[in-house]
Short mmCIF file of N, CA, C and O in Angstrom, two decimals:
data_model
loop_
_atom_site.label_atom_id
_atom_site.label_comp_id
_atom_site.label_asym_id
_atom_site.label_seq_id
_atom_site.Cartn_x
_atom_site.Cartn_y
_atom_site.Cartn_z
N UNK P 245 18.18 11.31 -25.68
CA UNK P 245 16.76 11.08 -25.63
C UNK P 245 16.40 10.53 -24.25
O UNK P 245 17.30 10.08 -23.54
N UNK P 246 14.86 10.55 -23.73
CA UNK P 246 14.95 10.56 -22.17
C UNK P 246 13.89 9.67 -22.76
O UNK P 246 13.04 10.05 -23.55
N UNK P 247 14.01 8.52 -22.31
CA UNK P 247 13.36 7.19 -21.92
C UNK P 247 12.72 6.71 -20.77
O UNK P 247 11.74 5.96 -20.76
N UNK P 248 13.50 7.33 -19.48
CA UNK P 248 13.39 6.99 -18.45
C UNK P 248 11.97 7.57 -17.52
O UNK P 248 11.94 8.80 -17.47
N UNK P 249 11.29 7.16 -17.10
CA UNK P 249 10.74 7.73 -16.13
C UNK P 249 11.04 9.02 -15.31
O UNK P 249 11.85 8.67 -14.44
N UNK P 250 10.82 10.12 -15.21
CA UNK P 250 11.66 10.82 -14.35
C UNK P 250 11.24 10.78 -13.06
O UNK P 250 11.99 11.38 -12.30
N UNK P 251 10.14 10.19 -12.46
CA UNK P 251 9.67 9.47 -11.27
C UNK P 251 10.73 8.31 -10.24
O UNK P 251 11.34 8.11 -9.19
N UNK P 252 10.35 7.84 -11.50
CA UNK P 252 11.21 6.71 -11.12
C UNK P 252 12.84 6.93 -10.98
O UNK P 252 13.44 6.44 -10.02
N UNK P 253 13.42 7.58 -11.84
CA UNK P 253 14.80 8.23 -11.66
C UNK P 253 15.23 8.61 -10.74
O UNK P 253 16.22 8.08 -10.24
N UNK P 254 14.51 9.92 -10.10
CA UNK P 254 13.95 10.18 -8.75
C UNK P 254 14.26 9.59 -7.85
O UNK P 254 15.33 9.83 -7.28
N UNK P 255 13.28 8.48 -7.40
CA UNK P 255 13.43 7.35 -6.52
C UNK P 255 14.44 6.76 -6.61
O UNK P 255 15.08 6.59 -5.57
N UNK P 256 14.79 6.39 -7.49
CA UNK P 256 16.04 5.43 -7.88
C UNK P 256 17.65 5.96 -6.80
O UNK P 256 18.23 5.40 -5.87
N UNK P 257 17.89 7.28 -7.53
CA UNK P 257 18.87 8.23 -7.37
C UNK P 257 18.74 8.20 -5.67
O UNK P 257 19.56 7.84 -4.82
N UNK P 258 17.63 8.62 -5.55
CA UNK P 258 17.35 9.30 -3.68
C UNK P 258 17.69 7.90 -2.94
O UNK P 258 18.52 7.94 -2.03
N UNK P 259 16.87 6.28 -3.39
CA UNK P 259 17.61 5.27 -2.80
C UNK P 259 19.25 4.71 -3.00
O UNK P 259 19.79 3.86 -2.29
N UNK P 260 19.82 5.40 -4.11
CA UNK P 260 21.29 4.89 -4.21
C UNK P 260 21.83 6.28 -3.18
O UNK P 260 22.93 6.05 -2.67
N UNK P 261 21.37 7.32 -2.90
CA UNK P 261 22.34 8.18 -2.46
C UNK P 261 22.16 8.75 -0.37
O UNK P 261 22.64 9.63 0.33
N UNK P 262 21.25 7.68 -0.20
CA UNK P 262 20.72 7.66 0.97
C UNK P 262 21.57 6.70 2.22
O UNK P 262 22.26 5.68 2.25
N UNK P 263 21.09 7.65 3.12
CA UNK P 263 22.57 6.67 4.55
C UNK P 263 21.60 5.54 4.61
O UNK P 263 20.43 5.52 4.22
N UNK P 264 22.45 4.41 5.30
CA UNK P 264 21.94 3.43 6.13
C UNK P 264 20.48 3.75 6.74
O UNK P 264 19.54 3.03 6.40
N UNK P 265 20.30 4.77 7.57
CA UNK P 265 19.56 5.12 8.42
C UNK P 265 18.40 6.28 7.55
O UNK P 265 17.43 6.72 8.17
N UNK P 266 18.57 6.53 6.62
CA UNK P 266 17.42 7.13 5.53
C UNK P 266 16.78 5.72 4.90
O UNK P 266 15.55 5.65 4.81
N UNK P 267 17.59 4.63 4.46
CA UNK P 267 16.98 3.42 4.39
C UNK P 267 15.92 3.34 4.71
O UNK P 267 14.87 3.54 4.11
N UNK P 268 16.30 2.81 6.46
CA UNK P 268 15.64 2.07 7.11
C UNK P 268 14.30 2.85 7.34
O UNK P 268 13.24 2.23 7.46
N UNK P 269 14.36 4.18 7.41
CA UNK P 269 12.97 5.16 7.32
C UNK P 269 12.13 4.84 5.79
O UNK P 269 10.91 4.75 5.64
N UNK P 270 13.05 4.73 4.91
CA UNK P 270 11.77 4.28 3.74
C UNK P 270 11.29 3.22 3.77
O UNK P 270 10.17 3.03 3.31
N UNK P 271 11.87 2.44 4.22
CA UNK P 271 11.47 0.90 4.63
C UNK P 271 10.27 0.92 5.55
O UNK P 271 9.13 0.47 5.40
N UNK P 272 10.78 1.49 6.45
CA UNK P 272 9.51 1.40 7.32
C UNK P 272 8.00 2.13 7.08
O UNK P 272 6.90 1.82 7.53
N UNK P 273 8.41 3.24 6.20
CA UNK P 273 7.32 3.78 5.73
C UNK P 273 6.53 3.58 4.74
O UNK P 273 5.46 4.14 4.52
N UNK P 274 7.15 2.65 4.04
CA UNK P 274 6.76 1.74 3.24
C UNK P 274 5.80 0.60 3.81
O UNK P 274 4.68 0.30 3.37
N UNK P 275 6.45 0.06 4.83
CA UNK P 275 5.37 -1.13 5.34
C UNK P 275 4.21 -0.57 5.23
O UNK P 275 3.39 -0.61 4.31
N UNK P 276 4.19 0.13 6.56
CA UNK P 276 2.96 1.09 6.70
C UNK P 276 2.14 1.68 5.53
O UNK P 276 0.92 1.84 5.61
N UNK P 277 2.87 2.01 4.43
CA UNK P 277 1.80 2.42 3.04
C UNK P 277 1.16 1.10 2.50
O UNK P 277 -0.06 1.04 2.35
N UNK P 278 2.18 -0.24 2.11
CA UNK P 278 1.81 -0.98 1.51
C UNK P 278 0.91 -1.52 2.26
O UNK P 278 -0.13 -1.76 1.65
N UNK P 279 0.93 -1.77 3.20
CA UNK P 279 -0.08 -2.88 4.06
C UNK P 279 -1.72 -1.91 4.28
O UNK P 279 -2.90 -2.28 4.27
N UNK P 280 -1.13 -0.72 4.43
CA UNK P 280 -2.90 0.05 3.91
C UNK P 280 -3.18 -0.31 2.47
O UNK P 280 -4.28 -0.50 1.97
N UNK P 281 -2.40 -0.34 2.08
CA UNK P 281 -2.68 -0.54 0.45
C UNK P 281 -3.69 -1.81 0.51
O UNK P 281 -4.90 -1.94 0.34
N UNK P 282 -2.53 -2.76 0.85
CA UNK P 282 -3.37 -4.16 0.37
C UNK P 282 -4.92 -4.29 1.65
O UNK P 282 -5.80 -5.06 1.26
N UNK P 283 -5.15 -3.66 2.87
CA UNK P 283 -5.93 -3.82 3.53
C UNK P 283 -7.06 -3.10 2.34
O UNK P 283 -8.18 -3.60 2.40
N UNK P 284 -6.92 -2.29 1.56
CA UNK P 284 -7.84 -1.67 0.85
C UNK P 284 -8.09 -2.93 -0.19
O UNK P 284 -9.09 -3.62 -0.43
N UNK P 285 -7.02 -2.91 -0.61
CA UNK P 285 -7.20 -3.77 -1.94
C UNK P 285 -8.29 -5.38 -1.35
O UNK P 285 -9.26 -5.92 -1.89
N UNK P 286 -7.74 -5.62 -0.39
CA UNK P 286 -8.61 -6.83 -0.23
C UNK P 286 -10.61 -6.28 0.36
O UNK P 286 -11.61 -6.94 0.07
N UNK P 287 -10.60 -5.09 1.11
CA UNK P 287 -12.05 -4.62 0.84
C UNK P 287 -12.42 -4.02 -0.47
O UNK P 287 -13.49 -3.40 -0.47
N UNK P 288 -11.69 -4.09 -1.67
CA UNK P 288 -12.09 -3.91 -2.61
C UNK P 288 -12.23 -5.19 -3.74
O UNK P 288 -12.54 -5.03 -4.92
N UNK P 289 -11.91 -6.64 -2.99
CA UNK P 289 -12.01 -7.94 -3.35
C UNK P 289 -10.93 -7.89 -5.08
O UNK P 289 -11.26 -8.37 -6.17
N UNK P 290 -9.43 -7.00 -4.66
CA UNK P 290 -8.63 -7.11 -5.26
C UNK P 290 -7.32 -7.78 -5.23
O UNK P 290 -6.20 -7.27 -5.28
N UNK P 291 -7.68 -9.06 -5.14
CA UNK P 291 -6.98 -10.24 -4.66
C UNK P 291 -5.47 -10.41 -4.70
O UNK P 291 -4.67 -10.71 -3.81
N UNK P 292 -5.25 -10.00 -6.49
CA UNK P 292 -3.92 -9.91 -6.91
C UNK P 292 -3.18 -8.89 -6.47
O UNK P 292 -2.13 -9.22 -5.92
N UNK P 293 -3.58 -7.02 -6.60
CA UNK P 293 -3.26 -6.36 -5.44
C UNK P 293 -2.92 -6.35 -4.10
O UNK P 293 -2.05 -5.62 -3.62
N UNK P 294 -3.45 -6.99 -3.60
CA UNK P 294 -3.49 -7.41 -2.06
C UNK P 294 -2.57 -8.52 -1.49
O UNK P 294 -2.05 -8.53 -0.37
N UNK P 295 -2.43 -9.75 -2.75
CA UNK P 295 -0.91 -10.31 -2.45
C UNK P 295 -0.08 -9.43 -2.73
O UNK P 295 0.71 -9.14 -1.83
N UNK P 296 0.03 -8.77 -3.94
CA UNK P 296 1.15 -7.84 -3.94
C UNK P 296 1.59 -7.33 -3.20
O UNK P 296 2.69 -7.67 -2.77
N UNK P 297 0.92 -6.32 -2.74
CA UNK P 297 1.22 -5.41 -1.51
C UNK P 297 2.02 -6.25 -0.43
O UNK P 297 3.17 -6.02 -0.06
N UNK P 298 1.08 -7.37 0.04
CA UNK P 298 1.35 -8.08 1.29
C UNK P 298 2.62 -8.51 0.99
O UNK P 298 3.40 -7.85 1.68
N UNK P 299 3.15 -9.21 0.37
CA UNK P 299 4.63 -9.89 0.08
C UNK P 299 5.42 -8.76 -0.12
O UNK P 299 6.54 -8.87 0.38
N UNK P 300 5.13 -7.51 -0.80
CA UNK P 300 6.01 -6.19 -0.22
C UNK P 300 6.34 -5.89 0.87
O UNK P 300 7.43 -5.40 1.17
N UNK P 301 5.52 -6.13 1.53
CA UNK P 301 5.58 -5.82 3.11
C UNK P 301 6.35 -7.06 4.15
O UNK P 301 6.88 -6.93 5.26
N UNK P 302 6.22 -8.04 3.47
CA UNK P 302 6.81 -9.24 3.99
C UNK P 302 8.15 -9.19 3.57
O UNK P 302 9.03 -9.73 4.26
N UNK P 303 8.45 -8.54 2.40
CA UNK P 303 9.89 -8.21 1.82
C UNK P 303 10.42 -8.01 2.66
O UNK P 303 11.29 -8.71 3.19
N UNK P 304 9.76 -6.35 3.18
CA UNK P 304 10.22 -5.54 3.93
C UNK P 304 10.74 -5.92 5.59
O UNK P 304 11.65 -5.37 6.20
N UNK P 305 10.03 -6.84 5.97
CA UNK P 305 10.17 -7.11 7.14
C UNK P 305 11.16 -8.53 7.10
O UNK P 305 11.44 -9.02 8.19
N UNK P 306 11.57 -9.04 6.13
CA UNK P 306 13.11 -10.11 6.15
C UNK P 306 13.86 -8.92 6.03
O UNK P 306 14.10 -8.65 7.21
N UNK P 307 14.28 -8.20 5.46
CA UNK P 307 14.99 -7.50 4.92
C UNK P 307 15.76 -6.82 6.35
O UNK P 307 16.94 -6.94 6.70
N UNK P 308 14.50 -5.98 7.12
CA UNK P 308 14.73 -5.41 8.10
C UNK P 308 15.09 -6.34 9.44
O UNK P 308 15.40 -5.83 10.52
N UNK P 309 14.99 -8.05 9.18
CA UNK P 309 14.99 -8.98 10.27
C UNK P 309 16.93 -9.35 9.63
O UNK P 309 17.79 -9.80 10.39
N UNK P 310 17.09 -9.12 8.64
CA UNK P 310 18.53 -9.47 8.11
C UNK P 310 19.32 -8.00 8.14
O UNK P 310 20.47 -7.79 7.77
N UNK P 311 18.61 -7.26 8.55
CA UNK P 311 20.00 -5.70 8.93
C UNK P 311 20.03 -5.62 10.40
O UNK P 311 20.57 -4.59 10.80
N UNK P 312 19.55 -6.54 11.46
CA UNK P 312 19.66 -6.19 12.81
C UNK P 312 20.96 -6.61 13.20
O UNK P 312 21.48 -7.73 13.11
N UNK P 313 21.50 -5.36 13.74
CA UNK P 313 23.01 -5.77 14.26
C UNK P 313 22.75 -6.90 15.51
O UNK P 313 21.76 -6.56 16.15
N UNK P 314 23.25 -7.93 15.96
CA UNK P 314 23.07 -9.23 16.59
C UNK P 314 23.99 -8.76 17.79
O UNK P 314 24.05 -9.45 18.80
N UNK P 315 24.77 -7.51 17.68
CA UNK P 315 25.49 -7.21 18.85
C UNK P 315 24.70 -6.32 19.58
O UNK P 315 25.25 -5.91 20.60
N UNK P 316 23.18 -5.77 19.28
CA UNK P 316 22.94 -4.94 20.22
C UNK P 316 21.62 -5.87 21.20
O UNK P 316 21.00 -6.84 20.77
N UNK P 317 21.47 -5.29 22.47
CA UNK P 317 20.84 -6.39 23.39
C UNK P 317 19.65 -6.36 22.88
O UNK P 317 18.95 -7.36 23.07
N UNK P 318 19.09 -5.23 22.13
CA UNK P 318 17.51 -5.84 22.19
C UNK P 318 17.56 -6.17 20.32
O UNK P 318 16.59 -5.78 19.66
N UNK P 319 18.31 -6.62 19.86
CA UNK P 319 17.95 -6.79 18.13
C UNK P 319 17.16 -8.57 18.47
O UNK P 319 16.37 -8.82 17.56
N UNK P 320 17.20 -9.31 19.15
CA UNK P 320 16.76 -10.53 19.33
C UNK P 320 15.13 -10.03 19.44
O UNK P 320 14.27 -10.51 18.70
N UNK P 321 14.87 -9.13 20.32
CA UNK P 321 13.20 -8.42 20.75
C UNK P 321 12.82 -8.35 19.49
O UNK P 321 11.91 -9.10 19.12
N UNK P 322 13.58 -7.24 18.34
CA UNK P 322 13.10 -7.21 17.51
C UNK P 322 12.99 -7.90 16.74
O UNK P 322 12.04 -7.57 16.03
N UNK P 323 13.57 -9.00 16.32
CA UNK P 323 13.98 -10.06 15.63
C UNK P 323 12.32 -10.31 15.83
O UNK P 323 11.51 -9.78 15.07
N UNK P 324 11.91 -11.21 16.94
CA UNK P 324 10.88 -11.72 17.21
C UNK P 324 9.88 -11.01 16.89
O UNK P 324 8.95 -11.61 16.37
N UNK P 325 9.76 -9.69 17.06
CA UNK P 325 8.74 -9.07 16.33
C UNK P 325 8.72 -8.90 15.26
O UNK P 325 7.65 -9.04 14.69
N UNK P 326 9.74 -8.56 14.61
CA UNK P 326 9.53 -8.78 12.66
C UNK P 326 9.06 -10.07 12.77
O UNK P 326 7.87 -10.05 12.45
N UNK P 327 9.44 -11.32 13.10
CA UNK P 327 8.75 -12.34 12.58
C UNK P 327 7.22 -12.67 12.97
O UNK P 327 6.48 -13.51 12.44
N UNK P 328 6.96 -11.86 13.93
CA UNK P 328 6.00 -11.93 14.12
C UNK P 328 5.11 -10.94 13.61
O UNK P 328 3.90 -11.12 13.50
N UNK P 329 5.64 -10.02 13.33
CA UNK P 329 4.90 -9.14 12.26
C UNK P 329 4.68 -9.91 10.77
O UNK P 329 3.55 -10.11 10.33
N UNK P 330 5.71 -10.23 10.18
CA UNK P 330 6.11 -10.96 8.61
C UNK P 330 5.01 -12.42 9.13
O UNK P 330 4.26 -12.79 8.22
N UNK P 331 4.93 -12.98 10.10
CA UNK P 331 3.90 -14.17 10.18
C UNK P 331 2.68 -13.99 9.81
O UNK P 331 2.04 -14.63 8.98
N UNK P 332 2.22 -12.72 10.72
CA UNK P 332 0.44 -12.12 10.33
C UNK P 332 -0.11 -11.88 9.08
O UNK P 332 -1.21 -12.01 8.56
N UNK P 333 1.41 -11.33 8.64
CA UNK P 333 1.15 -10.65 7.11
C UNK P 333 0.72 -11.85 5.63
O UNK P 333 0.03 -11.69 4.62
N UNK P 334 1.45 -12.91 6.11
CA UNK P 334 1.57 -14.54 5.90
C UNK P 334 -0.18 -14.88 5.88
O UNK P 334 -0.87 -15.09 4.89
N UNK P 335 -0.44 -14.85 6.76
CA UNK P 335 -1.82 -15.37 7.42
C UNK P 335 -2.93 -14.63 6.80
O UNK P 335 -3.91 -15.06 6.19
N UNK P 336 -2.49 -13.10 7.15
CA UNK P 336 -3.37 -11.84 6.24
C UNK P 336 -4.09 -12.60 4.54
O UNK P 336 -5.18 -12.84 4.03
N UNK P 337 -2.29 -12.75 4.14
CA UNK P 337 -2.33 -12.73 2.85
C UNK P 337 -2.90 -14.05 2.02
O UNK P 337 -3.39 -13.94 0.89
N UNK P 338 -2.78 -15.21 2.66
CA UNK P 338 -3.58 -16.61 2.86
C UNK P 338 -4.93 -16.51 3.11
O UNK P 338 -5.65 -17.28 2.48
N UNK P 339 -5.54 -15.61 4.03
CA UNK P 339 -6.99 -16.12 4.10
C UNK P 339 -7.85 -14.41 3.48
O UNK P 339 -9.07 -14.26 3.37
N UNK P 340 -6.88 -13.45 3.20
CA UNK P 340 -7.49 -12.43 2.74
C UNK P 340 -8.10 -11.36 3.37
O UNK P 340 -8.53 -10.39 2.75
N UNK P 341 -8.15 -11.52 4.81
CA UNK P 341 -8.30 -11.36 5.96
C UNK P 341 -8.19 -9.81 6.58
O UNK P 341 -7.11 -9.55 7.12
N UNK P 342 -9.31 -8.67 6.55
CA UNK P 342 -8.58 -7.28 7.28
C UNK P 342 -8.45 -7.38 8.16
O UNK P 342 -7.67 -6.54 8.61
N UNK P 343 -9.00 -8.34 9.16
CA UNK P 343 -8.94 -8.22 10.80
C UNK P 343 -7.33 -8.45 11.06
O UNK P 343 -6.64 -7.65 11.70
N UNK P 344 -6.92 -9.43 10.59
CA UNK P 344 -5.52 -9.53 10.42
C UNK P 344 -4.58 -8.01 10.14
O UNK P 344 -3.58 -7.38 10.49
N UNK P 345 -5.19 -8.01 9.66
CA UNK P 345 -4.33 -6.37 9.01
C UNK P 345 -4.39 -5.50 10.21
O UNK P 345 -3.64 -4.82 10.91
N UNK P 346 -5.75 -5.88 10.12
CA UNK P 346 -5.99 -4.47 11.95
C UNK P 346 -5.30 -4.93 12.67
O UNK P 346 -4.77 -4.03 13.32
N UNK P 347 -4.88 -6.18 13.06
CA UNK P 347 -4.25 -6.21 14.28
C UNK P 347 -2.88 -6.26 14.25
O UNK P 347 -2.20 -6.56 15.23
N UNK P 348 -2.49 -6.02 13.33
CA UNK P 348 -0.79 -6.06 13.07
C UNK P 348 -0.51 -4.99 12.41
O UNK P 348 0.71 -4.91 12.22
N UNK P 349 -1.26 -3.88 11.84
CA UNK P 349 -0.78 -2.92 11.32
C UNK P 349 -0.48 -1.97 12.42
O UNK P 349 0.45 -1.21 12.13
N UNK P 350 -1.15 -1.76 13.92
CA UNK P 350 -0.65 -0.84 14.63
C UNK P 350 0.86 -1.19 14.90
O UNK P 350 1.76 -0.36 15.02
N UNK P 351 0.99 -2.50 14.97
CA UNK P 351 2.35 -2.32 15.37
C UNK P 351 3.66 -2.13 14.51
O UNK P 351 4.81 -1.87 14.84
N UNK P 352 2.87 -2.42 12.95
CA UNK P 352 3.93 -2.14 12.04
C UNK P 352 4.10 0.05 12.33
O UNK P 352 5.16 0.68 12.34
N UNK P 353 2.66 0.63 12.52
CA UNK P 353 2.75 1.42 12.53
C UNK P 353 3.90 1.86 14.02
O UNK P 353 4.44 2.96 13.86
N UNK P 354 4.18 1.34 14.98
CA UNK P 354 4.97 1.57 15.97
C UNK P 354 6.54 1.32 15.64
O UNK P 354 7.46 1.91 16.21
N UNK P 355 6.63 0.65 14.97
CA UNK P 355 7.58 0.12 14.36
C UNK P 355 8.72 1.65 13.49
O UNK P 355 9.91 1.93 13.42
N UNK P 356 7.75 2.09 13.13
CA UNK P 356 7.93 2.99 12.05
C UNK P 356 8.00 4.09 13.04
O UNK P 356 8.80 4.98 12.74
N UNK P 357 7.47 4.22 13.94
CA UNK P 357 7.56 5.84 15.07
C UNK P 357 8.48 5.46 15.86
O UNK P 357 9.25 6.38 16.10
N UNK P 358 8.85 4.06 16.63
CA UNK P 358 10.23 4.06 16.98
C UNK P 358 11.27 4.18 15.94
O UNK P 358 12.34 4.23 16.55
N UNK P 359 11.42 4.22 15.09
CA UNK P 359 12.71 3.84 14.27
C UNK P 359 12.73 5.21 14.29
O UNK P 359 13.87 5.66 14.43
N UNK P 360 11.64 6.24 14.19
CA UNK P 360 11.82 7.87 13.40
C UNK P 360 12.33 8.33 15.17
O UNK P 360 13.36 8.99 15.29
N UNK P 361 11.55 7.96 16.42
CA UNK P 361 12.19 7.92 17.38
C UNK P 361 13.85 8.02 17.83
O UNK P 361 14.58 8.76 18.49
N UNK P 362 13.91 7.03 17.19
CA UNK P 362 16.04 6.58 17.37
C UNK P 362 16.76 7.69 16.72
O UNK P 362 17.75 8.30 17.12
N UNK P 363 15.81 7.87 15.26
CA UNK P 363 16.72 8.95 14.39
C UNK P 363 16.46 9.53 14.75
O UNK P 363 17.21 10.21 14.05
N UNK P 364 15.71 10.66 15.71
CA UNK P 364 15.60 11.97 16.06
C UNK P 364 17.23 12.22 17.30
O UNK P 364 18.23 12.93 17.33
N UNK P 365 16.49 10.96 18.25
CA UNK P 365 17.99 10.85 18.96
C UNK P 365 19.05 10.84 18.74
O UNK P 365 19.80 11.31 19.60
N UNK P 366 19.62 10.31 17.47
CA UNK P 366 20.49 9.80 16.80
C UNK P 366 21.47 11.30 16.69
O UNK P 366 22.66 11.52 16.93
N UNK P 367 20.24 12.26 16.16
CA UNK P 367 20.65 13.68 15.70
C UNK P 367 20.72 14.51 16.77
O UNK P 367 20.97 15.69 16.51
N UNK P 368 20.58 14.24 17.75
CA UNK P 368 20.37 14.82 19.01
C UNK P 368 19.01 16.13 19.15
O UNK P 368 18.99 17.25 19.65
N UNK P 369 18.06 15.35 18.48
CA UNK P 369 16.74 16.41 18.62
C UNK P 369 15.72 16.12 19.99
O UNK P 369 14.73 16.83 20.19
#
């Protein structure tokens, strides 16, 4: 008997069977969805949504501040910018705030085009 979601199964399966580096692309593409998300949710004065989202996104960015290899020269750069990304999102999510969102979502969005950046290189495209 099938109980399961087959959505969710889906997802499930594709995140257990994914490299390191397919990860870090859902991750990042994730920020970028959730944090539109909650920028909506809070112009739609959907409060509980909008933390949600935001602490997803704040997930996302410890998560990605705890996989930086510490041996390469610029993971410290980034270091500082996840936290400084994960700070705004903090601040966002405290005062409810889109301007906040605007100004930190381009760079989550850069975030996400370098990383797809590296992997293109990575593959030699």
């Amino acid at each position: 008997m099938y109980t399961a979601n087959p959505y969710n199964t889906y997802k499930q399966n594709s995140v257990n069977t994914s490299s390191k580096e397919q990860l870090l692309l859902m991750l990042v593409d994730g920020a970028v969805k959730y944090t539109k998300i909650a920028r909506l949710a809070i112009e739609k004065k959907d409060v509980q949504r909008a933390h949600q989202e935001l602490v997803r996104v704040q997930d996302i960015f410890s998560e990605l501040m705890v996989a930086l290899d510490t041996n390469t020269g610029f993971a410290n750069d980034l270091f500082n910018l996840y936290d400084f990304i994960k700070n705004k999102l903090v601040e966002a999510n405290m005062k409810k705030d889109v301007n906040i969102i605007d100004e930190v979502l381009p760079l989550i969005e850069e975030v996400r085009d370098m990383w797809y950046e590296v992997s293109k290189k990575a593959k030699g495209l």
